[in-house]
């Protein structure tokens, strides 16, 4: 018996593979929405500073970075969805290591930025975090 891979519509697992690809794409969409939403939350929280603090600080930059990474996630995941779609039909799909490493690195940098921001941002005199 020959060991040949069926291509296109002759592949019995084609529908299952495409549905898995769509679920993965939707998971990336949820991730991008969460990143953009978190960016908005960071910006909005820094906007509610007490009147004694003269300027809002640099928190908006971190929020903007989160939102930008969310938008890049939308673009890259959409492109990758179509790459995988055509690879499934051609029966030559190979998982991507670079994409996983890129997003892991980006999220690690964002997480480090949040941690730095939390510990480097000065507390306002009206803050109830450190009682006097």
PDB file of C-alpha atoms in Angstrom, residues 3-131:
ATOM      1  CA  UNK A   3       1.851   6.053   1.708  1.00  0.00           C
ATOM      2  CA  UNK A   4       0.522   9.140  -0.052  1.00  0.00           C
ATOM      3  CA  UNK A   5      -1.077  12.198   1.440  1.00  0.00           C
ATOM      4  CA  UNK A   6      -4.396  13.238   0.051  1.00  0.00           C
ATOM      5  CA  UNK A   7      -4.639  16.881  -0.971  1.00  0.00           C
ATOM      6  CA  UNK A   8      -7.494  19.331  -1.089  1.00  0.00           C
ATOM      7  CA  UNK A   9     -11.037  18.030  -0.918  1.00  0.00           C
ATOM      8  CA  UNK A  10      -9.861  14.400  -0.992  1.00  0.00           C
ATOM      9  CA  UNK A  11      -8.338  14.755   2.486  1.00  0.00           C
ATOM     10  CA  UNK A  12     -10.830  13.316   5.028  1.00  0.00           C
ATOM     11  CA  UNK A  13      -9.468  15.448   7.892  1.00  0.00           C
ATOM     12  CA  UNK A  14      -9.592  18.673   5.861  1.00  0.00           C
ATOM     13  CA  UNK A  15     -12.741  20.032   7.535  1.00  0.00           C
ATOM     14  CA  UNK A  16     -11.413  19.240  11.018  1.00  0.00           C
ATOM     15  CA  UNK A  17      -8.103  20.936  10.223  1.00  0.00           C
ATOM     16  CA  UNK A  18      -9.800  24.048   8.868  1.00  0.00           C
ATOM     17  CA  UNK A  19     -12.094  24.268  11.874  1.00  0.00           C
ATOM     18  CA  UNK A  20      -9.087  23.992  14.189  1.00  0.00           C
ATOM     19  CA  UNK A  21      -7.402  26.766  12.201  1.00  0.00           C
ATOM     20  CA  UNK A  22     -10.480  28.970  12.634  1.00  0.00           C
ATOM     21  CA  UNK A  23     -10.605  28.286  16.383  1.00  0.00           C
ATOM     22  CA  UNK A  24      -6.950  29.261  16.660  1.00  0.00           C
ATOM     23  CA  UNK A  25      -7.615  32.431  14.675  1.00  0.00           C
ATOM     24  CA  UNK A  26     -10.513  33.339  16.965  1.00  0.00           C
ATOM     25  CA  UNK A  27      -8.318  32.756  20.012  1.00  0.00           C
ATOM     26  CA  UNK A  28      -5.773  35.201  18.575  1.00  0.00           C
ATOM     27  CA  UNK A  29      -8.594  37.704  17.974  1.00  0.00           C
ATOM     28  CA  UNK A  30      -9.660  37.415  21.626  1.00  0.00           C
ATOM     29  CA  UNK A  31      -6.053  37.924  22.669  1.00  0.00           C
ATOM     30  CA  UNK A  32      -5.708  41.030  20.517  1.00  0.00           C
ATOM     31  CA  UNK A  33      -8.952  42.486  21.885  1.00  0.00           C
ATOM     32  CA  UNK A  34      -7.728  41.823  25.428  1.00  0.00           C
ATOM     33  CA  UNK A  35      -4.398  43.532  24.690  1.00  0.00           C
ATOM     34  CA  UNK A  36      -6.116  46.584  23.219  1.00  0.00           C
ATOM     35  CA  UNK A  37      -8.588  46.696  26.105  1.00  0.00           C
ATOM     36  CA  UNK A  38      -5.815  46.442  28.656  1.00  0.00           C
ATOM     37  CA  UNK A  39      -4.044  49.308  26.918  1.00  0.00           C
ATOM     38  CA  UNK A  40      -7.165  51.444  27.185  1.00  0.00           C
ATOM     39  CA  UNK A  41      -7.539  50.554  30.878  1.00  0.00           C
ATOM     40  CA  UNK A  42      -3.941  51.580  31.583  1.00  0.00           C
ATOM     41  CA  UNK A  43      -4.420  54.923  29.827  1.00  0.00           C
ATOM     42  CA  UNK A  44      -7.765  55.576  31.527  1.00  0.00           C
ATOM     43  CA  UNK A  45      -6.450  54.730  35.000  1.00  0.00           C
ATOM     44  CA  UNK A  46      -3.598  57.176  34.598  1.00  0.00           C
ATOM     45  CA  UNK A  47      -6.048  59.876  33.517  1.00  0.00           C
ATOM     46  CA  UNK A  48      -7.775  59.743  36.912  1.00  0.00           C
ATOM     47  CA  UNK A  49      -4.910  61.265  38.844  1.00  0.00           C
ATOM     48  CA  UNK A  50      -5.496  63.452  41.879  1.00  0.00           C
ATOM     49  CA  UNK A  51      -5.368  67.222  41.385  1.00  0.00           C
ATOM     50  CA  UNK A  52      -2.138  67.525  43.390  1.00  0.00           C
ATOM     51  CA  UNK A  53      -0.224  65.533  40.775  1.00  0.00           C
ATOM     52  CA  UNK A  54       0.846  68.058  38.098  1.00  0.00           C
ATOM     53  CA  UNK A  55       0.966  65.700  35.084  1.00  0.00           C
ATOM     54  CA  UNK A  56      -0.423  62.294  34.149  1.00  0.00           C
ATOM     55  CA  UNK A  57       3.008  60.656  33.842  1.00  0.00           C
ATOM     56  CA  UNK A  58       4.126  58.130  31.274  1.00  0.00           C
ATOM     57  CA  UNK A  59       1.432  55.483  31.745  1.00  0.00           C
ATOM     58  CA  UNK A  60      -0.220  56.441  28.468  1.00  0.00           C
ATOM     59  CA  UNK A  61       2.885  55.240  26.604  1.00  0.00           C
ATOM     60  CA  UNK A  62       2.524  51.764  28.079  1.00  0.00           C
ATOM     61  CA  UNK A  63      -1.197  51.731  27.284  1.00  0.00           C
ATOM     62  CA  UNK A  64      -0.477  52.832  23.721  1.00  0.00           C
ATOM     63  CA  UNK A  65       2.119  50.069  23.385  1.00  0.00           C
ATOM     64  CA  UNK A  66      -0.410  47.451  24.529  1.00  0.00           C
ATOM     65  CA  UNK A  67      -2.943  48.721  22.014  1.00  0.00           C
ATOM     66  CA  UNK A  68      -0.387  48.735  19.205  1.00  0.00           C
ATOM     67  CA  UNK A  69       0.700  45.167  19.993  1.00  0.00           C
ATOM     68  CA  UNK A  70      -3.001  44.221  19.932  1.00  0.00           C
ATOM     69  CA  UNK A  71      -3.367  45.710  16.448  1.00  0.00           C
ATOM     70  CA  UNK A  72      -0.219  43.966  15.229  1.00  0.00           C
ATOM     71  CA  UNK A  73      -1.635  40.727  16.638  1.00  0.00           C
ATOM     72  CA  UNK A  74      -4.771  41.189  14.526  1.00  0.00           C
ATOM     73  CA  UNK A  75      -2.732  41.708  11.363  1.00  0.00           C
ATOM     74  CA  UNK A  76      -0.245  38.893  11.907  1.00  0.00           C
ATOM     75  CA  UNK A  77      -2.859  36.358  13.016  1.00  0.00           C
ATOM     76  CA  UNK A  78      -5.045  37.153  10.006  1.00  0.00           C
ATOM     77  CA  UNK A  79      -2.102  36.697   7.664  1.00  0.00           C
ATOM     78  CA  UNK A  80      -1.108  33.482   9.412  1.00  0.00           C
ATOM     79  CA  UNK A  81      -4.678  32.151   9.217  1.00  0.00           C
ATOM     80  CA  UNK A  82      -4.536  32.328   5.416  1.00  0.00           C
ATOM     81  CA  UNK A  83      -1.025  30.856   5.284  1.00  0.00           C
ATOM     82  CA  UNK A  84      -2.205  27.871   7.326  1.00  0.00           C
ATOM     83  CA  UNK A  85      -5.411  27.597   5.285  1.00  0.00           C
ATOM     84  CA  UNK A  86      -3.496  27.196   2.036  1.00  0.00           C
ATOM     85  CA  UNK A  87      -0.935  24.891   3.653  1.00  0.00           C
ATOM     86  CA  UNK A  88      -3.736  22.604   4.868  1.00  0.00           C
ATOM     87  CA  UNK A  89      -5.182  22.413   1.362  1.00  0.00           C
ATOM     88  CA  UNK A  90      -1.744  21.695  -0.114  1.00  0.00           C
ATOM     89  CA  UNK A  91      -0.964  19.128   2.634  1.00  0.00           C
ATOM     90  CA  UNK A  92       2.345  20.796   3.491  1.00  0.00           C
ATOM     91  CA  UNK A  93       1.576  22.481   6.831  1.00  0.00           C
ATOM     92  CA  UNK A  94       4.466  22.959   9.238  1.00  0.00           C
ATOM     93  CA  UNK A  95       4.000  24.668  12.626  1.00  0.00           C
ATOM     94  CA  UNK A  96       5.635  28.073  13.063  1.00  0.00           C
ATOM     95  CA  UNK A  97       8.253  28.528  15.745  1.00  0.00           C
ATOM     96  CA  UNK A  98       9.103  32.139  14.903  1.00  0.00           C
ATOM     97  CA  UNK A  99       5.557  33.389  15.431  1.00  0.00           C
ATOM     98  CA  UNK A 100       5.315  31.742  18.845  1.00  0.00           C
ATOM     99  CA  UNK A 101       8.683  33.179  19.857  1.00  0.00           C
ATOM    100  CA  UNK A 102       7.768  36.660  18.570  1.00  0.00           C
ATOM    101  CA  UNK A 103       4.519  36.870  20.519  1.00  0.00           C
ATOM    102  CA  UNK A 104       6.063  35.321  23.633  1.00  0.00           C
ATOM    103  CA  UNK A 105       8.819  37.937  23.526  1.00  0.00           C
ATOM    104  CA  UNK A 106       6.336  40.774  22.925  1.00  0.00           C
ATOM    105  CA  UNK A 107       4.096  39.725  25.819  1.00  0.00           C
ATOM    106  CA  UNK A 108       7.133  39.282  28.073  1.00  0.00           C
ATOM    107  CA  UNK A 109       8.243  42.826  27.274  1.00  0.00           C
ATOM    108  CA  UNK A 110       4.757  44.173  27.917  1.00  0.00           C
ATOM    109  CA  UNK A 111       4.540  42.316  31.217  1.00  0.00           C
ATOM    110  CA  UNK A 112       7.948  43.662  32.230  1.00  0.00           C
ATOM    111  CA  UNK A 113       6.736  47.146  31.316  1.00  0.00           C
ATOM    112  CA  UNK A 114       3.675  46.765  33.528  1.00  0.00           C
ATOM    113  CA  UNK A 115       5.775  45.525  36.446  1.00  0.00           C
ATOM    114  CA  UNK A 116       8.255  48.377  35.985  1.00  0.00           C
ATOM    115  CA  UNK A 117       5.411  50.870  35.703  1.00  0.00           C
ATOM    116  CA  UNK A 118       3.775  49.597  38.891  1.00  0.00           C
ATOM    117  CA  UNK A 119       6.959  49.894  40.920  1.00  0.00           C
ATOM    118  CA  UNK A 120       8.417  53.028  39.310  1.00  0.00           C
ATOM    119  CA  UNK A 121       5.296  55.191  39.221  1.00  0.00           C
ATOM    120  CA  UNK A 122       5.278  57.559  42.192  1.00  0.00           C
ATOM    121  CA  UNK A 123       2.364  57.246  44.548  1.00  0.00           C
ATOM    122  CA  UNK A 124       0.267  60.341  44.939  1.00  0.00           C
ATOM    123  CA  UNK A 125      -0.085  62.011  48.333  1.00  0.00           C
ATOM    124  CA  UNK A 126      -3.790  61.098  48.293  1.00  0.00           C
ATOM    125  CA  UNK A 127      -3.135  57.395  47.642  1.00  0.00           C
ATOM    126  CA  UNK A 128      -4.568  54.958  50.161  1.00  0.00           C
ATOM    127  CA  UNK A 129      -2.053  52.243  49.259  1.00  0.00           C
ATOM    128  CA  UNK A 130       0.513  53.391  51.831  1.00  0.00           C
ATOM    129  CA  UNK A 131      -1.272  54.813  54.878  1.00  0.00           C
TER     130      UNK A 131
END
